[in-house]
Coordinates of C-alpha atoms in Angstrom, one line a residue:
Chain A
M1 CA -20.1 -11.0 22.1
T2 CA -22.1 -12.4 24.8
S3 CA -21.5 -15.6 26.8
V4 CA -23.1 -18.7 25.8
L5 CA -21.8 -20.2 28.9
L6 CA -24.4 -18.1 30.9
G7 CA -27.5 -19.2 28.8
E8 CA -29.7 -21.2 31.8
G9 CA -31.2 -24.5 30.5
A10 CA -29.0 -24.7 27.3
H11 CA -28.6 -28.3 26.4
V12 CA -25.4 -29.7 27.8
A13 CA -25.1 -32.0 24.6
G14 CA -23.9 -30.2 22.1
S15 CA -23.3 -26.8 23.9
Q16 CA -19.3 -27.3 23.1
A17 CA -20.4 -27.0 19.2
D18 CA -22.9 -24.4 19.9
Q19 CA -20.0 -22.5 21.5
L20 CA -17.5 -22.7 18.7
A21 CA -20.3 -21.7 16.1
A22 CA -20.8 -18.6 18.3
F23 CA -17.1 -17.7 18.8
D24 CA -16.6 -18.6 14.8
S25 CA -19.4 -16.2 14.1
A26 CA -17.9 -13.4 16.1
I27 CA -14.6 -13.9 14.6
A28 CA -16.1 -13.9 11.4
A29 CA -17.8 -10.6 12.0
D30 CA -15.1 -8.8 13.4
E31 CA -16.5 -8.6 16.9
R32 CA -14.1 -8.6 20.2
I33 CA -13.8 -11.6 22.0
E34 CA -13.2 -11.0 26.1
P35 CA -12.3 -12.4 28.7
R36 CA -15.8 -14.2 29.5
D37 CA -16.4 -15.4 26.2
W38 CA -16.0 -19.1 25.7
M39 CA -12.7 -19.7 23.4
P40 CA -11.1 -22.6 22.1
D41 CA -8.5 -23.7 24.3
D42 CA -5.6 -23.7 21.2
Y43 CA -6.8 -19.8 20.9
R44 CA -6.3 -18.8 24.4
K45 CA -2.8 -20.7 24.5
T46 CA -1.7 -18.9 21.4
L47 CA -2.7 -15.9 23.1
V48 CA -1.0 -16.3 26.3
R49 CA 2.1 -17.6 24.2
Q50 CA 2.0 -13.9 21.9
M51 CA 1.4 -11.7 24.8
A52 CA 3.5 -13.2 27.0
Q53 CA 6.4 -13.0 24.8
H54 CA 5.4 -9.8 24.2
A55 CA 5.5 -8.7 27.8
H56 CA 8.7 -10.1 28.2
S57 CA 10.2 -8.4 25.0
E58 CA 9.4 -5.0 27.1
I59 CA 11.2 -6.1 29.9
I60 CA 13.8 -7.6 28.4
G61 CA 14.4 -4.5 26.0
M62 CA 14.7 -2.5 29.3
Q63 CA 18.4 -3.7 29.3
P64 CA 20.2 -2.8 25.9
E65 CA 18.9 0.3 26.5
A66 CA 19.5 0.7 30.6
N67 CA 22.8 0.3 29.5
W68 CA 23.2 3.8 28.4
I69 CA 21.0 5.6 30.8
T70 CA 24.3 6.5 33.2
R71 CA 26.3 7.2 30.1
A72 CA 23.9 9.7 28.0
P73 CA 25.7 12.6 26.5
S74 CA 23.1 15.3 27.5
L75 CA 20.8 15.8 30.3
R76 CA 18.0 16.1 27.3
R77 CA 18.9 12.8 26.0
K78 CA 19.1 11.2 29.4
A79 CA 15.7 12.3 30.4
I80 CA 14.4 11.0 27.1
L81 CA 15.9 7.5 27.7
M82 CA 15.1 7.3 31.2
A83 CA 11.3 8.1 30.1
K84 CA 11.6 5.8 27.7
V85 CA 12.4 2.7 29.7
Q86 CA 10.1 3.7 32.0
D87 CA 7.3 3.4 29.7
E88 CA 8.5 0.0 28.4
A89 CA 8.2 -1.3 32.1
G90 CA 4.5 0.3 32.0
H91 CA 4.0 -1.8 28.7
G92 CA 5.1 -5.0 29.9
L93 CA 2.6 -4.3 32.9
Y94 CA -0.2 -3.4 30.3
L95 CA 0.6 -6.8 28.6
Y96 CA 1.1 -8.9 31.8
S97 CA -2.5 -7.6 33.3
A98 CA -3.9 -8.5 29.7
A99 CA -2.5 -12.0 29.7
E100 CA -4.0 -12.5 33.2
T101 CA -7.0 -12.0 31.9
L102 CA -6.8 -15.4 30.2
G103 CA -6.2 -17.1 33.4
T104 CA -2.7 -17.2 33.8
S105 CA -0.6 -15.0 36.2
R106 CA 2.6 -12.4 35.9
E107 CA 4.5 -14.5 38.5
E108 CA 3.9 -17.9 36.2
L109 CA 4.9 -16.4 33.2
L110 CA 8.1 -14.6 34.8
D111 CA 8.8 -18.1 36.1
K112 CA 8.9 -19.6 32.1
L113 CA 10.8 -16.6 30.9
H114 CA 13.2 -17.3 33.6
S115 CA 13.5 -20.8 33.2
G116 CA 13.5 -20.2 29.4
R117 CA 10.5 -21.8 28.4
Q118 CA 8.7 -18.6 26.8
K119 CA 11.0 -16.7 25.0
Y120 CA 11.4 -13.0 24.1
S121 CA 12.6 -10.9 21.0
S122 CA 15.4 -11.9 19.2
I123 CA 16.6 -8.5 18.8
F124 CA 17.3 -7.9 22.7
N125 CA 19.9 -10.4 22.3
Y126 CA 22.2 -7.7 20.6
P127 CA 24.6 -5.7 22.3
T128 CA 24.4 -1.9 22.7
L129 CA 27.8 -0.8 21.8
T130 CA 27.5 2.7 21.2
W131 CA 25.3 5.9 22.1
A132 CA 24.2 5.6 18.5
D133 CA 23.0 2.4 18.8
V134 CA 20.2 4.0 21.2
G135 CA 19.1 5.9 18.2
A136 CA 19.0 3.2 15.8
I137 CA 17.1 0.7 18.3
G138 CA 14.5 3.9 18.7
W139 CA 14.4 4.0 14.8
L140 CA 14.8 0.3 13.8
V141 CA 13.5 -1.5 16.5
D142 CA 10.6 0.4 17.7
G143 CA 9.9 1.0 13.8
A144 CA 9.8 -2.6 13.2
A145 CA 7.9 -3.3 16.4
I146 CA 5.1 -0.7 15.3
T147 CA 4.8 -2.2 11.8
N148 CA 3.9 -5.3 13.4
Q149 CA 1.8 -3.9 16.5
V150 CA -0.5 -1.6 14.9
P151 CA -2.4 -4.3 13.3
I152 CA -2.8 -6.1 16.5
C153 CA -5.0 -2.7 17.8
R154 CA -7.1 -4.8 15.7
C155 CA -6.6 -8.1 17.2
S156 CA -9.9 -10.0 17.9
Y157 CA -8.9 -10.4 21.5
G158 CA -9.8 -7.2 23.2
P159 CA -7.9 -6.7 25.9
Y160 CA -4.9 -7.0 23.9
A161 CA -6.0 -4.9 21.4
R162 CA -6.8 -2.3 23.5
A163 CA -3.4 -2.9 25.4
M164 CA -1.9 -2.4 21.7
I165 CA -3.6 1.3 21.4
R166 CA -1.9 2.6 24.2
I167 CA 1.4 1.0 23.4
C168 CA 1.6 2.2 20.0
K169 CA 1.1 5.5 20.7
E170 CA 3.9 5.6 23.0
E171 CA 6.1 3.3 20.4
S172 CA 5.5 6.0 18.0
F173 CA 6.8 8.6 20.1
H174 CA 9.9 6.7 20.9
Q175 CA 10.5 5.8 17.2
R176 CA 10.5 9.8 16.5
Q177 CA 12.7 10.2 19.4
G178 CA 15.3 7.9 18.2
F179 CA 15.2 8.6 14.5
E180 CA 15.8 12.3 15.8
L181 CA 18.7 11.1 17.8
L182 CA 20.2 9.4 14.6
L183 CA 19.8 12.9 12.7
A184 CA 21.7 14.8 15.4
L185 CA 24.4 12.2 14.7
S186 CA 24.2 12.2 11.2
K187 CA 24.2 16.0 10.9
G188 CA 26.9 16.2 13.8
T189 CA 30.6 15.5 13.6
E190 CA 32.5 13.3 11.5
E191 CA 33.0 10.8 14.5
Q192 CA 29.0 11.2 15.4
H193 CA 28.2 10.7 11.6
A194 CA 30.3 7.6 11.5
M195 CA 28.9 6.1 14.9
A196 CA 25.5 6.8 13.7
Q197 CA 26.3 4.8 10.4
D198 CA 28.1 2.0 12.3
A199 CA 24.9 1.5 14.5
V200 CA 22.6 1.4 11.6
D201 CA 24.8 -1.5 9.9
R202 CA 24.7 -3.1 12.8
W203 CA 21.3 -3.4 13.7
W204 CA 19.4 -3.2 10.3
W205 CA 19.5 -7.1 9.5
P206 CA 18.5 -8.1 13.2
S207 CA 15.4 -5.5 12.8
L208 CA 14.3 -7.2 9.5
M209 CA 14.3 -10.3 11.3
M210 CA 11.8 -9.2 13.8
F211 CA 9.0 -9.8 11.6
G212 CA 9.8 -13.6 12.1
P213 CA 10.7 -16.7 9.5
P214 CA 9.3 -16.4 6.0
D215 CA 5.7 -17.3 5.2
D216 CA 6.5 -20.7 3.8
E217 CA 8.2 -21.4 7.6
S218 CA 5.9 -19.4 9.7
A219 CA 4.5 -22.5 11.6
H220 CA 1.4 -20.7 13.6
S221 CA 0.9 -18.0 11.0
A222 CA -1.7 -19.2 8.8
R223 CA -4.1 -20.4 12.3
S224 CA -3.3 -16.9 13.9
M225 CA -4.4 -15.1 11.0
G226 CA -7.5 -17.2 10.7
W227 CA -8.1 -16.1 14.5
K228 CA -7.6 -12.7 13.2
I229 CA -5.0 -12.5 16.4
K230 CA -2.6 -12.0 13.4
R231 CA -3.9 -9.4 10.2
H232 CA -0.7 -9.7 7.8
S233 CA 1.6 -12.5 6.7
N234 CA 5.4 -11.7 8.1
D235 CA 6.7 -11.3 4.4
E236 CA 4.0 -8.9 3.8
L237 CA 4.8 -6.5 7.2
R238 CA 8.5 -6.8 6.4
Q239 CA 8.1 -5.5 3.1
R240 CA 6.1 -2.4 4.5
F241 CA 9.0 -1.8 6.8
V242 CA 11.5 -2.1 4.4
D243 CA 9.5 0.6 2.1
I244 CA 9.1 3.2 5.1
C245 CA 12.9 2.8 5.9
V246 CA 14.5 3.7 3.0
P247 CA 13.1 7.0 2.1
Q248 CA 14.0 7.6 6.2
A249 CA 17.2 6.2 5.9
E250 CA 17.9 8.9 3.0
A251 CA 16.3 11.6 5.1
L252 CA 19.2 10.4 7.8
G253 CA 21.9 10.8 5.4
L254 CA 22.7 7.2 6.1
T255 CA 22.9 4.0 4.0
L256 CA 21.2 0.9 4.5
P257 CA 23.8 -2.1 4.5
D258 CA 22.1 -4.0 1.9
P259 CA 23.9 -3.6 -2.0
D260 CA 20.6 -5.6 -3.3
L261 CA 18.4 -2.7 -2.4
S262 CA 16.6 -1.4 -5.2
W263 CA 13.3 0.0 -6.4
N264 CA 11.3 -2.6 -8.3
E265 CA 8.9 -0.6 -10.5
E266 CA 7.0 -3.4 -11.1
R267 CA 5.5 -4.2 -7.7
E268 CA 5.9 -0.7 -6.6
H269 CA 8.3 -2.0 -3.7
W270 CA 11.8 -2.2 -2.6
D271 CA 13.4 -5.5 -3.6
F272 CA 16.0 -6.2 -0.8
G273 CA 18.4 -8.8 -0.2
P274 CA 18.7 -12.3 1.5
I275 CA 18.3 -12.4 5.2
D276 CA 20.8 -14.8 7.0
W277 CA 18.2 -16.8 8.6
E278 CA 21.0 -19.3 9.9
E279 CA 22.1 -16.3 12.3
F280 CA 18.3 -16.0 13.3
R281 CA 18.2 -19.2 14.2
Q282 CA 21.0 -19.3 16.3
V283 CA 19.8 -16.5 18.0
L284 CA 16.7 -18.0 18.8
Q285 CA 18.3 -21.2 20.0
G286 CA 20.1 -18.8 22.7
N287 CA 23.4 -18.4 20.7
G288 CA 23.2 -14.9 20.1
P289 CA 25.8 -12.4 21.5
C290 CA 23.7 -11.6 24.5
N291 CA 21.3 -14.5 25.5
E292 CA 23.1 -15.5 28.3
E293 CA 23.7 -12.0 29.9
R294 CA 19.9 -10.6 29.2
I295 CA 18.4 -13.6 30.8
S296 CA 20.8 -14.0 33.7
R297 CA 20.4 -10.4 34.6
R298 CA 16.7 -10.9 34.5
R299 CA 16.7 -14.1 36.9
Q300 CA 19.4 -12.0 39.2
A301 CA 17.0 -9.1 39.3
H302 CA 14.1 -11.3 40.3
E303 CA 16.0 -13.1 43.2
E304 CA 17.4 -10.4 44.2
G305 CA 14.5 -8.8 44.9
A306 CA 12.9 -11.8 46.4
W307 CA 13.1 -10.5 50.3
V308 CA 11.5 -7.2 48.9
R309 CA 8.4 -8.7 47.3
E310 CA 8.3 -10.9 50.9
A311 CA 8.7 -8.1 52.9
A312 CA 5.6 -6.2 51.1
A313 CA 3.6 -9.5 51.8
A314 CA 4.2 -9.6 55.1
Y315 CA 3.7 -6.2 55.8
A316 CA 0.1 -6.0 54.2
A317 CA -0.5 -9.4 55.9
K318 CA 0.1 -7.4 59.5
K319 CA -1.8 -4.3 58.1
A320 CA -4.7 -6.4 57.4
T321 CA -5.0 -7.2 60.9
K322 CA -3.9 -4.1 62.8
D323 CA -3.0 -0.1 62.1
H324 CA 0.0 0.1 60.7
L325 CA 0.1 3.6 59.5
P326 CA 1.8 6.6 61.2
R327 CA 0.9 8.2 64.1
D328 CA 0.4 11.7 62.0
G329 CA -1.5 9.9 59.5
G330 CA 1.1 11.3 56.7
V331 CA 0.5 8.0 54.3
R332 CA -2.3 9.1 51.7
D333 CA -4.5 6.9 49.8
G334 CA -3.6 5.4 46.5
D335 CA -0.3 4.7 47.0
K336 CA 1.3 3.6 43.4
A337 CA 3.3 1.0 44.3
E338 CA 1.6 -0.4 47.3
A339 CA -1.8 -1.2 45.1
T340 CA 0.0 -3.8 43.0
V341 CA 2.8 -5.1 44.8
S342 CA 2.4 -9.1 45.1
A343 CA 4.7 -11.6 46.3
R344 CA 6.5 -14.0 44.2
Chain B
M1 CA 21.0 27.0 43.9
L2 CA 24.0 25.0 42.7
P3 CA 23.9 22.5 45.7
L4 CA 20.5 21.9 45.0
A5 CA 21.0 21.2 41.4
D6 CA 23.5 18.8 42.1
D7 CA 21.9 17.1 44.7
A8 CA 19.3 16.3 42.4
L9 CA 21.6 15.3 39.5
V10 CA 23.7 13.1 41.7
L11 CA 20.5 11.2 43.1
S12 CA 18.5 10.9 39.8
H13 CA 21.6 9.3 38.3
R14 CA 22.0 6.5 41.1
L15 CA 18.0 5.8 40.6
G16 CA 19.0 5.5 37.2
E17 CA 21.4 2.5 37.6
W18 CA 18.3 0.6 39.0
A19 CA 17.0 0.6 35.6
G20 CA 16.4 -3.3 35.0
H21 CA 17.3 -4.5 38.3
A22 CA 14.0 -3.4 40.5
P23 CA 12.3 -6.3 42.5
V24 CA 9.3 -5.5 40.9
L25 CA 7.9 -4.2 37.7
E26 CA 5.9 -1.5 39.6
E27 CA 9.4 -0.1 41.4
E28 CA 11.0 -0.3 37.7
L29 CA 8.4 2.2 37.3
A30 CA 8.5 4.5 40.3
L31 CA 12.3 4.5 40.6
A32 CA 12.3 5.5 36.9
N33 CA 9.8 8.3 37.7
I34 CA 11.6 9.7 40.5
A35 CA 14.9 9.8 38.8
L36 CA 13.2 11.4 35.7
D37 CA 11.4 14.2 38.7
L38 CA 15.0 14.6 39.9
L39 CA 16.3 15.4 36.6
G40 CA 14.0 18.1 35.9
H41 CA 14.7 19.8 39.1
A42 CA 18.3 19.4 38.0
R43 CA 17.8 20.9 34.7
A44 CA 15.9 23.8 35.5
L45 CA 18.0 24.9 38.3
Y46 CA 21.4 24.3 36.2
S47 CA 19.6 26.4 33.7
E48 CA 19.2 29.3 35.9
L49 CA 22.6 29.4 36.6
G50 CA 24.0 28.5 33.1
D51 CA 24.6 25.9 30.3
E52 CA 23.2 22.8 32.0
D53 CA 25.2 20.0 30.1
E54 CA 28.3 22.2 30.5
L55 CA 27.4 22.2 34.6
A56 CA 26.7 18.6 34.6
Y57 CA 29.3 17.0 32.4
L58 CA 32.2 19.5 32.5
R59 CA 33.0 20.2 35.9
E60 CA 35.7 18.1 38.1
E61 CA 34.6 16.1 41.3
R62 CA 35.7 19.1 43.9
A63 CA 33.4 21.6 42.0
F64 CA 30.1 19.8 42.5
R65 CA 28.4 20.4 45.6
N66 CA 26.0 18.1 46.3
C67 CA 25.5 16.5 49.5
Q68 CA 27.5 13.7 50.6
L69 CA 23.8 11.4 50.9
V70 CA 22.9 11.4 47.5
E71 CA 26.5 10.2 46.2
Q72 CA 26.2 7.2 48.3
A73 CA 25.8 3.7 46.1
N74 CA 22.4 2.2 46.0
G75 CA 23.5 -1.1 47.5
D76 CA 20.3 -3.1 48.3
F77 CA 16.8 -1.9 47.8
A78 CA 16.7 -1.3 51.9
R79 CA 19.6 1.1 51.2
T80 CA 18.1 3.0 48.1
M81 CA 14.8 3.3 50.0
I82 CA 16.3 4.7 53.3
R83 CA 18.3 7.1 51.4
Q84 CA 15.3 8.2 49.6
L85 CA 13.7 8.5 52.6
F86 CA 16.2 10.9 54.2
F87 CA 16.6 13.1 51.1
S88 CA 12.9 13.1 50.2
A89 CA 11.9 14.4 53.6
Y90 CA 14.9 17.2 53.3
Q91 CA 14.0 18.2 49.7
E92 CA 10.1 18.1 50.3
L93 CA 10.7 20.8 53.6
L94 CA 13.5 22.5 52.0
Y95 CA 11.3 23.2 48.5
T96 CA 8.1 24.0 50.8
Q97 CA 9.9 26.6 52.2
L98 CA 11.7 28.1 49.2
A99 CA 8.0 27.9 47.6
A100 CA 7.0 29.9 50.3
L101 CA 9.7 32.3 49.5
G102 CA 8.5 32.6 45.9
H103 CA 11.2 30.5 44.2
P104 CA 9.0 29.3 41.0
L105 CA 10.8 26.2 40.5
A106 CA 10.3 24.8 44.1
T107 CA 6.7 26.0 43.9
K108 CA 6.3 23.4 40.8
A109 CA 8.8 20.5 42.6
V110 CA 7.2 20.2 45.9
K111 CA 3.9 18.2 44.6
E112 CA 6.6 15.9 43.2
C113 CA 8.8 15.7 46.1
E114 CA 5.8 14.8 48.6
Y115 CA 5.0 11.6 46.2
H116 CA 9.0 10.7 46.5
R117 CA 8.3 11.3 50.0
D118 CA 5.6 9.4 50.3
H119 CA 6.9 6.3 48.2
A120 CA 10.2 6.3 50.8
E121 CA 7.9 6.1 53.9
H122 CA 5.9 3.1 52.6
W123 CA 8.5 1.3 51.5
T124 CA 10.1 2.1 54.7
L125 CA 7.1 0.6 56.7
R126 CA 7.0 -2.4 54.4
L127 CA 11.0 -3.2 55.2
G128 CA 11.1 -2.1 58.3
D129 CA 8.0 -4.1 60.0
G130 CA 7.8 -6.3 57.2
T131 CA 10.2 -10.1 57.7
E132 CA 13.1 -10.6 60.1
E133 CA 15.2 -10.1 56.6
S134 CA 13.4 -6.7 55.6
H135 CA 14.1 -5.5 59.2
A136 CA 17.6 -6.4 59.3
R137 CA 18.4 -4.8 55.9
A138 CA 16.5 -1.6 56.5
Q139 CA 18.3 -1.4 60.2
R140 CA 21.9 -1.8 58.7
A141 CA 20.7 0.9 55.8
T142 CA 19.5 3.1 58.2
D143 CA 22.5 3.0 60.8
S144 CA 25.0 3.5 58.2
L145 CA 23.3 6.3 56.3
W146 CA 22.7 8.4 59.2
R147 CA 25.6 10.0 59.5
F148 CA 25.6 11.7 56.4
T149 CA 22.0 13.5 57.1
G150 CA 23.8 16.2 59.4
E151 CA 25.0 18.2 55.9
L152 CA 21.8 18.6 55.2
F153 CA 21.0 21.2 57.3
L154 CA 24.1 23.3 57.1
P155 CA 22.8 26.9 55.6
L156 CA 23.3 27.2 51.6
G157 CA 23.6 30.3 49.7
P158 CA 26.4 32.4 49.3
G159 CA 27.0 32.6 53.2
G160 CA 27.0 28.8 53.6
P161 CA 29.8 26.5 53.2
G162 CA 31.7 26.9 49.9
G163 CA 29.5 29.3 48.9
T164 CA 30.1 31.3 45.6
P165 CA 28.1 34.2 45.0
E166 CA 27.9 34.2 41.0
L167 CA 26.7 30.7 41.4
D168 CA 24.3 30.9 44.1
G169 CA 22.4 33.7 42.6
P170 CA 19.9 35.8 44.8
D171 CA 20.2 34.9 48.4
L172 CA 16.8 33.3 48.5
V173 CA 18.6 29.8 50.1
G174 CA 20.3 32.3 52.7
A175 CA 16.5 33.3 54.0
V176 CA 16.0 29.5 54.8
D177 CA 15.1 29.1 58.3
W178 CA 17.5 25.7 58.4
D179 CA 16.7 25.3 62.3
A180 CA 12.9 24.5 61.4
L181 CA 14.1 22.9 59.1
R182 CA 16.1 20.6 61.1
R183 CA 13.4 19.9 63.5
S184 CA 10.6 18.9 61.0
W185 CA 12.8 16.7 59.2
T186 CA 13.9 15.1 62.5
D187 CA 10.2 14.9 63.6
R188 CA 9.0 13.4 60.5
V189 CA 11.7 10.9 59.8
T190 CA 12.1 9.5 63.2
G191 CA 8.5 9.3 63.5
V192 CA 8.3 6.9 60.0
L193 CA 11.0 5.0 61.7
D194 CA 9.3 4.7 65.1
A195 CA 6.1 3.4 63.1
A196 CA 8.7 0.8 60.9
T197 CA 9.8 -0.5 64.0
L198 CA 13.4 0.8 63.7
T199 CA 15.6 1.8 65.8
V200 CA 16.4 5.8 65.5
P201 CA 20.4 6.2 65.4
T202 CA 21.9 8.0 68.4
T203 CA 25.5 8.3 66.3
E204 CA 26.8 11.3 65.1
Q205 CA 25.6 13.0 61.8
H206 CA 29.0 14.3 60.6
G207 CA 29.1 12.7 57.3
A208 CA 32.6 11.6 55.7
W209 CA 35.4 14.1 56.7
A210 CA 33.1 16.2 58.5
A211 CA 29.7 17.9 58.3
G212 CA 29.5 20.0 54.9
A213 CA 32.2 18.4 53.1
G214 CA 30.1 17.4 50.2
R215 CA 28.9 21.3 49.8
Q216 CA 32.7 22.1 49.6
G217 CA 33.5 19.6 47.2
L218 CA 34.9 17.4 49.5
H219 CA 33.4 14.1 48.4
T220 CA 33.5 10.2 48.9
E221 CA 35.3 7.6 46.7
P222 CA 32.6 6.0 44.8
F223 CA 31.6 9.4 43.6
G224 CA 34.6 10.2 41.1
R225 CA 33.7 6.7 39.8
M226 CA 30.2 7.6 38.7
L227 CA 31.0 11.1 37.6
A228 CA 33.7 9.3 35.2
E229 CA 31.1 7.2 33.6
M230 CA 28.4 10.1 33.5
Q231 CA 30.9 12.4 31.6
H232 CA 32.8 9.8 29.6
L233 CA 31.1 10.4 26.3
H234 CA 30.0 14.0 26.4
R235 CA 33.7 14.5 27.3
S236 CA 35.3 12.5 24.2
H237 CA 33.3 14.5 22.0
P238 CA 34.7 18.4 22.9
G239 CA 31.9 21.0 21.4
A240 CA 30.0 18.2 19.6
S241 CA 26.0 18.7 20.4
W242 CA 23.8 15.6 20.8

């Protein structure tokens, strides 16, 4: 979409209507909106909110899995888990950068996370109690995330869509690894099998809640779909996820904790039991099992890191005025950390 | 090669403890990246000696031959970075020599070590020459970790302290020029500390117990707790596969 803002000599009167018309027709034609394009304020705000929440979820989501890095039962699994948590930090970076194209900053968004003004996915307020939870998170939580996120690869906002393409590739990989972890447990000793079943029992319903409230209670859904930020409704995606999971659970040799689960010939979908929306509301309101720990831990990391960020900024400022490189010139260009470290 | 494998495993584990705690998102990535590289080195070296999981999970504290430097607790970010500076400079120089002697893993790993050293040097400069607080923290870390550096230059291999021919393999590490390694390391590290406006300690480098203790399985107290956490699940399910 070309920017109507740049049209020199355009009439000032009526330009707002022209801009809106150009935006609407770009959306209707399935064109991508780019950072320099005009966009309605509410579209911008909705995207900032959604992308920030998404980025925060990646960052908070590191915690339940990092909980098991130091206890992973084999070196292979430990390497896989470390790589995954590293990927999540990377996803957080992509998403904060994408959100920054809308005129906000990572610092501002982190402030909002730390002060509770912006949310993260409710799923990360559940604890990882056993090693099998790492597998259940990979299979179910990443599986639900992918079901949600693949349609965002076609989102109307270009930077978000492009970030999601990269993220979804890595997420699918994590999801397969989670499945494979659970399979190893399910086919392992009796204790390992029980551990896997217990994890699936605890993560199944919270994973279904990841798709958000039912369609008739979803406040922003219709508008987001109109803007092509969302492509499918919460209930549609939730159904798609259940349909994918049922045969996978069978392949795993594990059951899903829902007595109402049954194949519906007529709909050609799996019927499933009612979700405990009261629990969902409680978790969203901050009363889940780990809300307090997750946010405290994040704040603590940020506060304890303040002196490091200040040091990096002070050093960069000094370096801008005089040469501080070691005498032998051993510092090479393109240092990964230096390029992007910023003060608070 | 067992001491080198243990060094890599233990330091990787310590760096893994940073996940979710780093001062800035970029460092979540960098620390996890380095931890993964080191874990990769450990796995490759263990695989030359036997079963990697058996070696990592079923040996007790006294059988681990890592140097005491890598088992030191993370402390604050400055302590972690100075530990990285000391160790990565050592590992890069050692692997460079081993690569020249034809060790295939060292040849592959030396590029990663270079990145780790580069990362640690940059942070040493930023912290040492950053703010008053960061300077004080970096100096404290330097002073407190310095005593563990002497152990790095004791000859490894069947002839070194605690050497066991069956686990050390061919006498490749025996061909390392340890005096040259110490000189290069000292030049490198003191050069960076100088540039970072930090004072190079003049205190002893003999470690806890005595120099070379870690290489003989004599470790510092926090190490046992680290191993307990690392090995607990694996040991709780004898014979299980994961």
